[in-house]
XYZ file of C-alpha atoms in Angstrom:
777
model
C 50.719 3.592 38.811
C 53.937 2.885 40.652
C 56.858 2.945 38.093
C 58.349 -0.252 36.838
C 61.554 -1.174 34.718
C 60.696 -1.865 31.141
C 61.512 -5.513 31.481
C 59.128 -6.194 34.332
C 55.801 -7.848 33.413
C 52.784 -5.446 33.476
C 51.033 -5.316 36.588
C 47.385 -5.745 37.273
C 45.661 -2.331 38.130
C 45.212 -2.290 41.749
C 46.734 -5.541 42.598
C 50.255 -4.437 43.488
C 51.634 -3.050 46.692
C 54.206 -0.298 46.731
C 57.929 -1.106 46.850
C 59.366 -0.666 50.120
C 62.074 1.942 50.503
C 65.825 0.918 49.878
C 67.536 -0.128 53.118
C 69.883 2.970 52.836
C 67.045 5.524 52.590
C 66.323 7.825 55.417
C 63.367 7.221 57.540
C 60.263 8.419 55.577
C 56.438 8.612 56.216
C 54.869 5.331 55.470
C 53.385 5.214 51.956
C 49.928 3.363 51.791
C 49.915 0.504 49.209
C 48.416 1.461 45.805
C 48.843 5.188 46.306
C 50.935 5.807 43.429
C 48.216 3.921 41.368
C 45.569 5.808 43.072
C 47.214 9.110 41.998
C 47.097 8.320 38.483
C 43.144 7.965 38.499
C 41.241 11.209 37.290
C 40.344 13.306 40.201
C 36.598 12.938 40.178
C 36.882 9.133 40.708
C 39.503 9.703 43.265
C 37.143 11.974 45.237
C 34.263 9.695 44.826
C 36.374 6.721 45.998
C 37.642 8.514 48.959
C 33.879 9.504 49.748
C 32.754 5.933 49.486
C 35.326 4.708 51.718
C 34.756 7.185 54.575
C 31.000 7.451 54.348
C 29.837 3.725 54.175
C 27.267 3.817 57.067
C 25.479 7.227 55.876
C 25.353 5.862 52.354
C 23.840 2.706 53.559
C 21.451 4.549 55.793
C 20.410 6.761 52.886
C 19.699 3.994 50.616
C 17.471 2.114 53.230
C 15.659 5.278 53.760
C 15.104 5.889 50.113
C 13.623 2.259 49.978
C 11.331 2.794 52.972
C 10.111 6.241 51.644
C 9.400 4.668 48.202
C 7.369 1.824 49.676
C 5.531 4.073 51.977
C 4.690 7.059 49.514
C 5.027 5.968 45.990
C 2.510 3.744 44.258
C 3.538 0.084 43.639
C 4.414 -1.226 40.347
C 0.814 -2.581 40.270
C 0.569 -4.546 37.044
C -2.461 -6.972 37.313
C -2.552 -8.473 34.029
C -0.350 -8.738 30.716
C -0.738 -6.742 27.498
C -3.454 -8.253 25.319
C -3.247 -8.657 21.606
C -4.817 -5.252 20.865
C -2.166 -3.415 23.105
C 0.564 -5.492 20.966
C -0.845 -4.225 17.655
C 0.086 -0.828 16.567
C -2.678 1.921 16.162
C -3.945 2.726 12.762
C -3.336 -0.745 11.140
C -5.725 -2.172 8.589
C -7.156 -4.665 11.029
C -7.860 -2.066 13.578
C -9.425 0.099 10.798
C -11.594 -2.698 9.629
C -12.625 -3.284 13.155
C -13.932 0.033 13.651
C -15.860 -0.098 10.390
C -17.440 -3.551 11.383
C -18.404 -1.907 14.720
C -19.954 1.178 12.845
C -21.717 -1.019 10.344
C -22.976 -4.024 12.583
C -22.834 -2.666 16.064
C -20.533 -5.323 17.159
C -17.224 -7.053 15.986
C -15.944 -10.437 16.759
C -12.746 -8.874 17.313
C -14.353 -6.996 19.997
C -15.537 -10.276 21.719
C -13.059 -10.569 24.597
C -14.543 -13.979 25.828
C -16.227 -17.041 24.605
C -18.325 -19.926 26.438
C -17.619 -23.308 25.209
C -19.834 -26.239 25.750
C -18.383 -29.404 24.425
C -19.730 -32.996 24.596
C -18.228 -36.361 23.216
C -21.759 -37.074 22.036
C -24.426 -34.700 20.182
C -25.742 -32.194 22.492
C -29.388 -32.576 22.880
C -31.752 -30.212 20.781
C -33.526 -28.952 23.801
C -30.088 -27.726 25.278
C -29.059 -25.933 22.098
C -32.586 -24.300 22.164
C -31.936 -23.098 25.693
C -28.477 -21.814 24.910
C -29.983 -19.858 21.915
C -32.559 -18.290 24.211
C -30.094 -17.481 26.714
C -28.082 -15.463 24.169
C -31.321 -13.896 23.069
C -32.076 -12.683 26.583
C -28.883 -10.607 26.654
C -29.403 -9.340 23.270
C -30.255 -5.780 24.336
C -31.206 -3.000 21.943
C -29.195 -0.535 24.018
C -25.634 -2.287 24.734
C -24.368 0.878 26.188
C -26.819 0.938 29.132
C -25.742 -2.510 30.217
C -23.713 -2.995 33.481
C -20.030 -3.294 32.772
C -19.934 -6.955 34.020
C -22.916 -8.147 31.918
C -22.860 -9.041 28.393
C -24.601 -6.678 26.200
C -24.797 -9.215 23.298
C -24.090 -12.738 22.641
C -23.723 -14.830 19.467
C -24.048 -18.633 19.717
C -22.524 -21.007 17.007
C -22.939 -24.856 16.810
C -21.051 -27.266 14.666
C -23.875 -28.622 12.640
C -23.664 -30.104 9.401
C -23.006 -27.589 6.492
C -21.508 -25.160 8.965
C -18.356 -27.090 9.844
C -16.901 -29.686 7.164
C -14.607 -31.465 9.724
C -17.290 -32.376 12.297
C -17.488 -36.146 12.806
C -20.394 -35.960 15.166
C -22.908 -33.135 14.520
C -23.777 -30.747 17.341
C -20.961 -31.683 19.747
C -19.866 -28.012 20.383
C -21.668 -24.675 21.015
C -19.526 -21.596 21.163
C -21.182 -18.469 22.379
C -19.163 -15.051 21.729
C -19.879 -12.446 24.474
C -19.767 -8.879 23.742
C -19.443 -6.285 26.680
C -20.000 -2.529 26.900
C -17.144 -0.313 26.083
C -16.853 0.603 29.789
C -15.955 -2.916 30.780
C -12.716 -3.701 32.214
C -10.724 -7.015 32.171
C -12.035 -7.901 35.610
C -15.797 -7.038 34.684
C -15.355 -9.256 31.524
C -14.020 -12.246 33.617
C -16.750 -11.905 36.016
C -19.545 -11.636 33.546
C -18.125 -14.373 31.473
C -17.834 -16.691 34.448
C -21.452 -15.774 35.398
C -22.808 -16.582 31.796
C -20.852 -19.962 31.834
C -22.445 -20.886 35.113
C -25.835 -20.419 33.831
C -25.407 -22.243 30.491
C -27.380 -25.204 30.274
C -25.559 -28.515 30.088
C -26.345 -32.040 29.665
C -24.747 -34.834 31.704
C -21.035 -35.288 30.491
C -20.863 -32.101 28.867
C -18.041 -29.482 29.917
C -18.507 -25.742 29.867
C -15.318 -23.376 29.972
C -14.441 -19.725 29.342
C -11.860 -18.799 26.846
C -10.919 -15.843 24.737
C -8.273 -13.033 24.744
C -9.268 -11.329 27.998
C -9.565 -14.618 29.992
C -6.132 -15.635 28.628
C -4.695 -12.479 29.589
C -5.924 -12.376 33.088
C -4.770 -15.967 33.388
C -1.409 -15.287 32.241
C -1.165 -12.156 34.644
C -2.329 -14.597 37.442
C 0.099 -17.210 36.475
C 2.992 -14.535 36.382
C 1.952 -12.991 39.797
C 1.769 -16.485 41.542
C 5.322 -17.291 40.133
C 6.983 -14.234 41.426
C 7.660 -15.399 45.054
C 9.078 -18.683 43.898
C 11.159 -16.877 41.020
C 12.542 -14.584 43.707
C 13.363 -17.366 46.072
C 15.129 -19.447 43.457
C 16.893 -16.526 41.816
C 18.241 -15.480 45.366
C 19.352 -19.127 46.161
C 21.135 -19.463 42.681
C 23.256 -16.143 43.165
C 23.863 -17.153 46.773
C 25.145 -20.385 45.800
C 27.224 -19.096 42.736
C 28.757 -16.091 44.465
C 29.344 -18.090 47.718
C 31.255 -20.711 45.849
C 33.292 -18.342 43.614
C 34.486 -16.283 46.590
C 34.590 -19.339 49.050
C 32.604 -17.257 51.638
C 28.922 -17.484 53.017
C 29.091 -13.654 53.616
C 30.017 -12.371 50.153
C 26.730 -13.220 48.553
C 24.992 -10.872 51.119
C 26.310 -7.946 49.401
C 24.925 -8.382 46.037
C 21.535 -9.677 47.577
C 21.250 -6.688 49.819
C 22.127 -4.263 46.967
C 19.444 -5.978 44.729
C 17.031 -5.820 47.293
C 17.455 -2.047 47.836
C 17.298 -1.734 43.961
C 14.214 -3.730 43.467
C 12.109 -2.056 46.178
C 13.036 1.535 44.835
C 12.759 0.658 41.136
C 9.293 -1.003 41.552
C 7.887 1.917 43.205
C 9.567 4.472 41.086
C 8.270 2.695 37.967
C 4.699 2.640 39.715
C 4.978 6.420 40.218
C 6.291 7.047 36.889
C 3.286 5.068 35.263
C 0.694 6.781 37.435
C 2.194 10.221 36.441
C 2.252 9.557 32.888
C -0.885 7.409 32.689
C 0.958 4.574 31.200
C 0.025 0.854 31.575
C 2.830 -1.477 32.574
C 2.591 -5.092 31.563
C 2.913 -7.651 34.020
C 5.094 -9.521 31.805
C 7.671 -6.845 32.775
C 7.603 -7.862 36.503
C 9.542 -11.221 36.276
C 12.025 -9.655 33.833
C 12.598 -6.812 36.207
C 13.439 -9.136 39.110
C 15.973 -11.307 37.374
C 17.387 -8.118 35.569
C 18.039 -6.236 38.817
C 19.305 -9.345 40.726
C 21.653 -10.303 37.873
C 22.865 -6.699 37.040
C 23.590 -5.749 40.593
C 25.271 -9.124 41.171
C 27.237 -8.643 37.943
C 28.436 -4.986 39.015
C 29.087 -6.392 42.574
C 31.434 -9.138 41.390
C 33.776 -6.485 39.914
C 33.874 -4.550 43.406
C 34.173 -7.869 45.275
C 36.970 -9.076 43.170
C 38.980 -5.743 43.360
C 38.542 -5.131 46.979
C 39.420 -8.978 47.850
C 42.528 -8.716 45.616
C 43.774 -5.492 47.382
C 42.938 -6.752 50.801
C 44.811 -9.912 50.119
C 47.824 -7.552 48.817
C 47.846 -6.055 52.223
C 46.083 -2.826 51.728
C 43.986 -1.413 54.570
C 40.292 -1.680 54.400
C 39.587 1.967 53.532
C 42.399 2.174 51.131
C 41.483 -0.963 49.577
C 37.929 0.046 48.991
C 38.926 3.779 47.935
C 41.292 2.440 45.284
C 38.792 -0.104 43.953
C 35.885 2.203 43.902
C 37.715 4.845 42.079
C 38.381 2.235 39.381
C 35.077 0.511 39.490
C 32.824 3.459 39.473
C 33.516 4.379 35.787
C 33.072 0.850 34.638
C 29.649 0.639 36.276
C 28.565 3.980 34.879
C 29.740 3.230 31.423
C 28.011 -0.264 31.536
C 24.743 1.014 33.153
C 24.393 3.785 30.657
C 25.084 1.481 27.549
C 22.542 -1.102 28.911
C 20.110 1.784 29.386
C 20.735 3.222 26.035
C 20.215 0.041 24.411
C 16.814 -0.786 26.262
C 15.523 2.879 25.874
C 15.919 2.250 21.931
C 12.686 0.087 22.385
C 10.520 3.321 22.423
C 11.665 3.612 18.484
C 9.152 0.456 17.885
C 5.538 0.790 16.992
C 4.115 -1.371 19.637
C 2.876 -0.111 22.950
C 4.270 -3.162 24.591
C 7.769 -2.287 23.664
C 7.177 1.381 24.791
C 6.373 0.286 28.269
C 8.967 -2.343 28.705
C 11.955 -0.538 27.134
C 11.781 2.472 29.446
C 10.920 0.152 32.518
C 14.098 -1.927 32.027
C 16.142 1.168 31.521
C 14.938 2.758 34.739
C 15.753 -0.731 36.470
C 19.134 -0.676 35.091
C 19.989 2.822 36.003
C 18.759 2.452 39.695
C 20.846 -0.847 39.977
C 23.874 1.070 38.555
C 23.378 3.923 41.320
C 23.056 1.309 43.899
C 26.093 -0.637 42.734
C 28.293 2.399 42.693
C 27.111 3.460 46.273
C 25.429 1.091 48.467
C 27.457 -1.948 47.423
C 30.920 -0.591 47.937
C 29.638 1.083 51.023
C 28.683 -2.250 52.510
C 31.945 -3.923 51.433
C 33.739 -1.184 53.418
C 31.586 -1.559 56.416
C 32.100 -5.403 56.437
C 35.813 -5.343 55.399
C 37.613 -8.652 55.535
C 34.322 -10.258 57.080
C 32.930 -10.053 53.564
C 35.325 -12.851 52.389
C 35.175 -14.846 55.662
C 36.751 -17.357 56.201
C 38.710 -17.334 52.953
C 40.889 -14.334 52.112
C 43.918 -15.636 50.232
C 47.168 -13.712 50.564
C 48.847 -12.881 47.407
C 52.556 -13.604 46.571
C 54.901 -10.656 46.377
C 55.528 -11.229 42.760
C 52.052 -10.652 40.873
C 53.297 -12.676 37.845
C 53.797 -15.635 39.961
C 50.308 -15.689 40.940
C 49.020 -15.089 37.246
C 51.033 -18.190 36.379
C 49.570 -20.168 39.264
C 45.962 -19.122 38.586
C 45.596 -18.353 35.098
C 47.716 -20.849 33.084
C 45.009 -21.506 30.452
C 43.994 -17.968 30.059
C 47.599 -16.996 29.501
C 48.003 -19.536 26.842
C 44.686 -18.420 25.125
C 45.942 -14.606 25.434
C 49.293 -15.465 23.976
C 47.843 -17.337 20.951
C 45.341 -14.691 20.117
C 47.965 -11.954 20.518
C 49.718 -13.236 17.409
C 48.321 -11.575 14.164
C 48.283 -14.802 12.241
C 46.496 -16.577 15.101
C 44.034 -13.467 15.638
C 43.233 -13.796 11.909
C 42.291 -17.548 12.310
C 40.445 -16.819 15.554
C 38.321 -14.209 13.573
C 37.484 -16.585 10.910
C 36.633 -19.417 13.136
C 34.677 -17.476 15.663
C 32.776 -15.565 12.644
C 32.083 -18.900 10.901
C 30.704 -20.678 14.260
C 28.397 -17.624 14.907
C 27.046 -17.479 11.169
C 26.329 -21.206 11.493
C 24.264 -20.581 14.638
C 22.644 -17.509 13.107
C 21.321 -19.719 10.121
C 18.726 -20.950 12.315
C 16.989 -17.470 11.813
C 16.133 -18.289 8.378
C 13.739 -21.018 9.708
C 11.793 -18.627 12.243
C 8.204 -18.478 12.619
C 6.580 -15.888 14.614
C 3.202 -16.059 16.341
C 1.282 -14.123 19.184
C 0.607 -17.288 21.197
C -2.170 -15.570 23.193
C -3.873 -18.735 24.276
C -1.345 -21.616 23.462
C 1.348 -20.073 25.317
C -0.719 -20.841 28.535
C -0.039 -24.230 30.390
C -2.475 -27.042 29.163
C -3.982 -27.164 32.618
C -5.329 -23.612 32.477
C -9.000 -22.892 31.872
C -8.776 -20.866 28.897
C -6.453 -23.323 27.176
C -8.672 -26.259 28.032
C -11.882 -24.419 26.807
C -10.058 -23.463 23.710
C -9.002 -27.079 23.308
C -12.771 -28.150 23.651
C -13.779 -25.594 21.077
C -11.065 -26.711 18.683
C -12.610 -30.345 18.965
C -15.742 -29.224 17.480
C -15.051 -26.329 15.327
C -11.101 -26.359 14.749
C -8.782 -24.068 16.815
C -9.658 -21.182 14.550
C -13.001 -20.754 16.329
C -11.486 -18.892 19.341
C -10.653 -15.855 17.119
C -12.520 -16.067 13.741
C -11.612 -13.833 11.038
C -14.159 -11.500 9.587
C -14.404 -10.672 5.983
C -16.421 -7.451 5.459
C -17.945 -6.548 2.127
C -19.502 -3.282 1.132
C -21.371 -2.556 -2.016
C -24.705 -1.393 -3.097
C -27.296 -4.224 -2.481
C -24.588 -6.818 -1.825
C -26.725 -8.507 0.855
C -29.481 -9.340 -1.734
C -27.000 -11.190 -4.073
C -27.476 -14.565 -2.274
C -26.435 -16.556 -5.080
C -23.020 -14.917 -5.410
C -22.639 -14.727 -1.598
C -23.072 -18.631 -1.599
C -20.385 -19.064 -4.327
C -18.209 -16.852 -2.370
C -18.470 -18.802 0.837
C -18.014 -21.985 -0.975
C -14.907 -20.778 -2.407
C -13.452 -19.522 0.721
C -14.509 -22.959 2.419
C -12.350 -24.740 -0.049
C -9.325 -22.325 0.611
C -6.331 -23.760 2.364
C -6.298 -23.475 5.934
C -9.997 -22.837 6.183
C -12.138 -24.884 8.527
C -15.600 -23.332 8.174
C -17.407 -20.115 6.989
C -20.396 -18.675 8.818
C -22.557 -16.171 6.880
C -25.992 -15.045 5.691
C -26.516 -18.735 4.259
C -25.949 -20.448 7.787
C -28.180 -18.781 10.554
C -27.773 -21.099 13.505
C -30.474 -21.391 15.971
C -32.611 -18.982 13.630
C -30.390 -16.094 15.000
C -31.441 -12.700 13.600
C -29.924 -11.866 10.150
C -28.634 -8.581 11.522
C -25.554 -10.428 12.920
C -24.317 -10.654 9.210
C -26.063 -7.936 7.200
C -26.818 -4.201 7.611
C -30.296 -2.988 7.436
C -29.436 -1.070 4.472
C -28.345 -4.271 2.656
C -25.291 -2.541 1.649
C -22.699 -4.452 3.838
C -22.267 -8.278 4.710
C -19.772 -10.010 6.818
C -18.725 -13.597 7.045
C -16.969 -15.262 9.808
C -14.023 -17.347 8.594
C -12.895 -19.984 10.977
C -9.235 -21.096 10.045
C -7.987 -24.682 10.869
C -4.979 -23.615 13.246
C -4.798 -21.511 16.204
C -5.697 -18.068 15.066
C -2.894 -16.391 16.840
C -0.085 -18.631 15.559
C 2.140 -18.575 12.428
C 0.364 -21.076 10.564
C -2.929 -19.189 10.778
C -1.139 -16.115 9.701
C 0.175 -17.847 6.881
C -3.175 -19.174 5.804
C -4.952 -15.618 6.300
C -2.149 -13.919 4.253
C -2.753 -16.242 1.357
C -6.344 -15.944 1.580
C -6.167 -12.166 1.545
C -3.952 -12.118 -1.357
C -6.421 -14.360 -3.387
C -9.628 -12.808 -2.147
C -10.081 -9.934 -4.728
C -9.895 -12.686 -7.542
C -12.398 -14.860 -5.548
C -14.759 -12.125 -4.959
C -14.824 -11.024 -8.602
C -15.115 -14.571 -9.641
C -18.167 -15.002 -7.456
C -19.939 -12.003 -9.204
C -19.304 -9.337 -6.710
C -16.923 -7.200 -8.525
C -18.140 -3.957 -7.186
C -17.870 -4.912 -3.443
C -14.765 -3.551 -1.364
C -12.976 -5.962 1.130
C -11.813 -5.465 4.703
C -10.482 -7.816 7.227
C -10.810 -7.860 11.025
C -10.472 -10.336 13.717
C -7.684 -12.090 15.782
C -5.496 -13.331 12.881
C -5.548 -10.106 10.986
C -4.504 -8.291 14.195
C -1.862 -10.910 14.936
C -0.540 -10.537 11.153
C -0.319 -6.813 11.581
C 1.508 -7.358 15.102
C 4.063 -9.662 13.464
C 4.471 -7.433 10.467
C 5.051 -4.325 12.752
C 7.643 -6.419 14.614
C 9.636 -7.649 11.595
C 9.939 -3.697 10.669
C 10.530 -2.908 14.433
C 13.496 -5.399 14.568
C 15.582 -3.110 12.208
C 14.627 0.221 13.638
C 15.130 -0.785 17.022
C 18.387 -2.391 16.103
C 19.749 0.729 14.306
C 18.643 3.099 17.280
C 20.127 0.755 19.892
C 23.503 0.466 17.898
C 23.463 4.220 17.568
C 22.737 5.153 21.258
C 25.304 2.505 22.611
C 27.908 3.340 20.021
C 27.704 7.126 21.458
C 28.064 5.955 24.917
C 31.117 3.810 24.229
C 32.852 6.305 22.030
C 32.533 9.012 24.609
C 33.764 6.544 27.216
C 36.777 5.219 25.170
C 37.273 8.496 23.298
C 37.588 6.267 20.044
C 35.606 5.356 17.141
C 36.614 1.961 15.564
C 36.902 0.050 18.869
C 33.195 0.608 19.802
C 32.096 -0.179 16.284
C 33.973 -3.496 16.385
C 32.285 -4.195 19.798
C 28.691 -3.456 18.263
C 29.489 -5.648 15.257
C 30.756 -8.469 17.347
C 27.661 -8.162 19.637
C 25.408 -8.283 16.699
C 26.960 -11.465 15.557
C 26.680 -12.997 19.044
C 22.968 -11.933 19.167
C 22.322 -13.585 15.709
C 23.886 -16.745 16.843
C 21.879 -16.969 19.965
C 18.755 -15.978 18.236
C 19.410 -18.892 15.583
C 20.022 -21.532 18.132
C 16.997 -20.573 20.180
C 14.915 -20.983 16.988
C 16.342 -24.241 16.133
C 15.974 -25.658 19.639
C 12.300 -24.351 20.157
C 10.999 -25.185 16.717
C 12.922 -28.502 16.504
C 13.345 -30.784 19.305
C 11.048 -28.757 21.758
C 8.303 -28.901 19.062
C 7.040 -25.406 19.293
C 5.070 -24.510 16.091
C 6.499 -20.920 16.483
C 8.119 -18.341 18.778
C 6.405 -15.414 20.442
C 6.947 -12.573 18.128
C 7.957 -9.858 20.648
C 10.490 -12.024 22.634
C 13.346 -11.954 20.138
C 13.317 -8.109 20.063
C 13.108 -7.632 23.746
C 15.682 -10.291 24.695
C 17.920 -9.156 21.731
C 18.304 -5.562 22.602
C 18.821 -6.576 26.499
C 21.181 -9.141 25.505
C 23.461 -6.767 23.295
C 23.180 -4.115 26.093
C 24.351 -6.439 28.705
C 27.312 -7.426 26.632
C 28.503 -3.724 27.460
C 29.482 -4.932 30.908
C 32.019 -7.537 29.488
C 32.980 -5.161 26.615
C 33.949 -2.362 28.772
C 35.775 -4.512 31.174
C 37.881 -6.443 28.556
C 38.375 -3.453 26.289
C 39.290 -1.394 29.329
C 41.905 -3.773 30.225
C 43.290 -3.852 26.636
C 43.079 -0.087 26.565
C 45.069 0.288 29.813
C 47.834 -2.122 28.693
C 48.122 -0.623 25.153
C 49.924 2.230 26.680
C 53.476 2.206 25.602
C 53.076 -1.223 23.758
C 51.580 -2.758 20.714
C 48.000 -4.099 20.802
C 49.169 -7.859 20.587
C 51.241 -7.373 23.683
C 48.181 -5.484 25.351
C 45.890 -8.185 24.794
C 48.422 -10.981 26.100
C 48.692 -8.812 29.121
C 45.001 -7.893 29.886
C 43.083 -10.764 28.716
C 43.992 -13.362 31.394
C 43.157 -10.958 34.320
C 39.918 -9.634 32.488
C 38.448 -13.033 31.440
C 38.114 -14.380 34.952
C 35.816 -11.665 36.252
C 34.023 -11.810 32.901
C 33.507 -15.582 33.487
C 32.190 -15.061 36.938
C 29.860 -12.286 35.953
C 28.363 -14.303 32.922
C 27.724 -17.396 34.918
C 25.873 -15.514 37.580
C 24.084 -13.310 34.942
C 23.045 -16.425 32.839
C 22.001 -18.348 35.818
C 19.608 -15.592 36.942
C 17.769 -15.334 33.563
C 17.553 -19.072 33.232
C 15.347 -18.973 36.465
C 12.675 -17.203 34.205
C 11.779 -20.624 32.941
C 9.944 -21.117 36.104
C 7.106 -18.708 34.986
C 4.910 -21.372 33.323
C 4.157 -19.118 30.194
C 5.681 -19.641 26.930
C 7.198 -16.223 26.255
C 9.312 -16.580 29.672
C 10.569 -19.903 28.725
C 11.745 -18.316 25.266
C 13.353 -15.317 27.282
C 15.051 -17.586 29.738
C 16.657 -19.684 26.882
C 17.649 -16.593 24.748
C 19.267 -14.681 27.931
C 20.938 -17.699 29.313
C 22.577 -19.081 26.209
C 23.258 -15.635 24.762
C 25.018 -14.394 27.873
C 27.237 -17.438 27.694
C 28.046 -17.073 24.068
C 28.700 -13.350 24.381
C 31.142 -13.958 27.292
C 33.079 -17.057 26.377
C 33.229 -16.659 22.597
C 32.537 -12.926 21.761
C 34.361 -11.161 24.384
C 37.016 -13.777 25.329
C 38.133 -14.680 21.597
C 36.468 -12.526 18.790
C 36.805 -8.993 20.240
C 40.337 -9.244 21.339
C 41.227 -10.981 17.893
C 39.670 -8.044 15.971
C 41.608 -5.596 18.255
C 44.797 -7.233 17.554
C 44.180 -7.147 13.809
C 43.037 -3.491 14.039
C 46.190 -2.476 15.896
C 46.676 0.874 17.187
C 44.001 2.217 14.798
C 41.196 0.576 17.048
C 41.449 3.464 19.547
C 41.651 6.168 17.010
C 41.630 9.276 17.438
C 42.719 8.818 21.057
C 46.468 8.373 21.527
C 47.277 6.696 24.748
C 51.030 6.604 24.567
C 52.622 8.484 27.239
C 49.356 9.793 28.741
C 48.388 8.612 32.232
C 44.737 7.614 32.215
C 43.203 4.729 34.384
C 40.567 2.667 32.920
C 38.315 0.712 35.460
C 38.938 -2.882 35.474
C 39.521 -3.776 39.197
């Protein structure tokens, strides 16, 4: 940096021109503006800045070539459907072990039934139609299911809401539900085709409706909805970013820079992920595609804002195009590297979870962020360098000679806030107020209810949702995924009286709508559906009153599971062993695993991000303060999310994997602002106390942070266009969370904490008297 008198106000890095030589000085070679500041930057970044400034066209051509090669020679992302419930359940859970036992004993498991055909009528379905439905099921009841074609059901189990089977039925025999089972080799597409064919052949009286529902049809429908929404999502996100960046920089050309960089990043990342998934044999869920689109667009825009802001200020100060780009790049590059590595470290922490879904989403987001970071430190500045002043056409303001004058003119409110926070007594009050406000927001977490929302998360107009609603009208919502109770014991099938007492006790249990077992064989269906040939095992199908995938059903099942040993013993089946399989036990295992994963992932993410930030700042306390403040901001964001969705919006629960995924990403993205704000304060703390450093740095840092936060929040808010519940939840958490992080945590809480910590914040690194530049253009 150029030297200044002690009484002079601190200069903004990269925003001052070199002083002209005194009038009496002899002629000397012209010194480029910013040359003194550039010489204070560590040599690797000086070298990189110079290369970027002089190799603009080759860098742009190289990235375009990389995108073309990726599209032509690497496999596409290729996710056709979302992860189903089974992929969201950890292996070796009690529900999956019970499912395997059920399959071994009975040759089928309701948890293995991927699709249901539902026939529903407002009046009783004629007996002749019910008989034909039973005969249709018996036709596909083959003795060798493995030999069946993959798109043809190998086994079908019909149930009808007749009196005695379902206590809530107002009109008997209004609904017939047929569970379809397919060979193990059947894929999702085979199951969908087979279920639709079976439904088309199902006899129906006038006025009756026939539909297909179940986990696989819901999974396929969700994937199609996501795929159909991608084009609209891309267009709207691009328009939002174009408008915001154009208005902020008052130029129709400026938005082209982040949009071009995001386009290159998306094409490369999409095919690199496809190649990696193919190489490793990993299934990538379609749920990742919309997140990746807005993540790349938002992150590249975020990083581009720092470059655009720095270059515009330098061009306005009179620096030549190449010099402005060189000086800005040399300071922005470390910022972007540190931010991208921190985001990647946070998202990669998802591999510490138990769920396969997180194992795919975490590395996928990390790869997208790394590629976006590489594009942002090379392609973006190269494009700005080639465009030069045209980037900011038609408005490129000229800066006054005295930087402090401009600060007064443009940052009055920010300077007042900085002066206030810079006083220790005010910093203490700020910390108390901010922490109290964040804790109030976080209190909503105590009311959180987690569900899997496999079917209810779909739009009400979708086929699987309508068929599930029709089934619920006749049986109750739990019919789409009955819970199976498996009893094993010598001669248990012969104890008819005891089994009858057990069924009656279960039917009276809270949250239970119906019980189907050996005592109720609808349509004279074979008793082997409920008992084994040896008579040593029996299964009962328990239909819950609530959707089997939501929190209410999970609560009912958990209570029933805890009471069942006493109920079984009281019914006279003391020697029988108990196991549970089905949709609700699997959902309960998934939610329980997520509750455990939250802490494991949070600790791993905090550790990885802290290490990156400690290496970057060469300090210990400041990164820890950063992570702690981010955790408070995340808790407040999730609490507000729970209150809004489970309150005014009327959602019964929230999707169990959304808070973990969005939370890790939200804390990680806060690194963009943290590195920028703390970097400014770190820079200004050379030769002055922390309060003065905050007062000098915060006004300049807060404007860029505000711009980046608004664009990033708007990008994630566009996810609400995907008509599936998890994306509406994700959009809300990320949009609100980014704003809370930028405008409360980074602008007030973190600077106040640094003021209270004083020089100890950057221990053990001592900055006094050392010349090190920190990015913050």
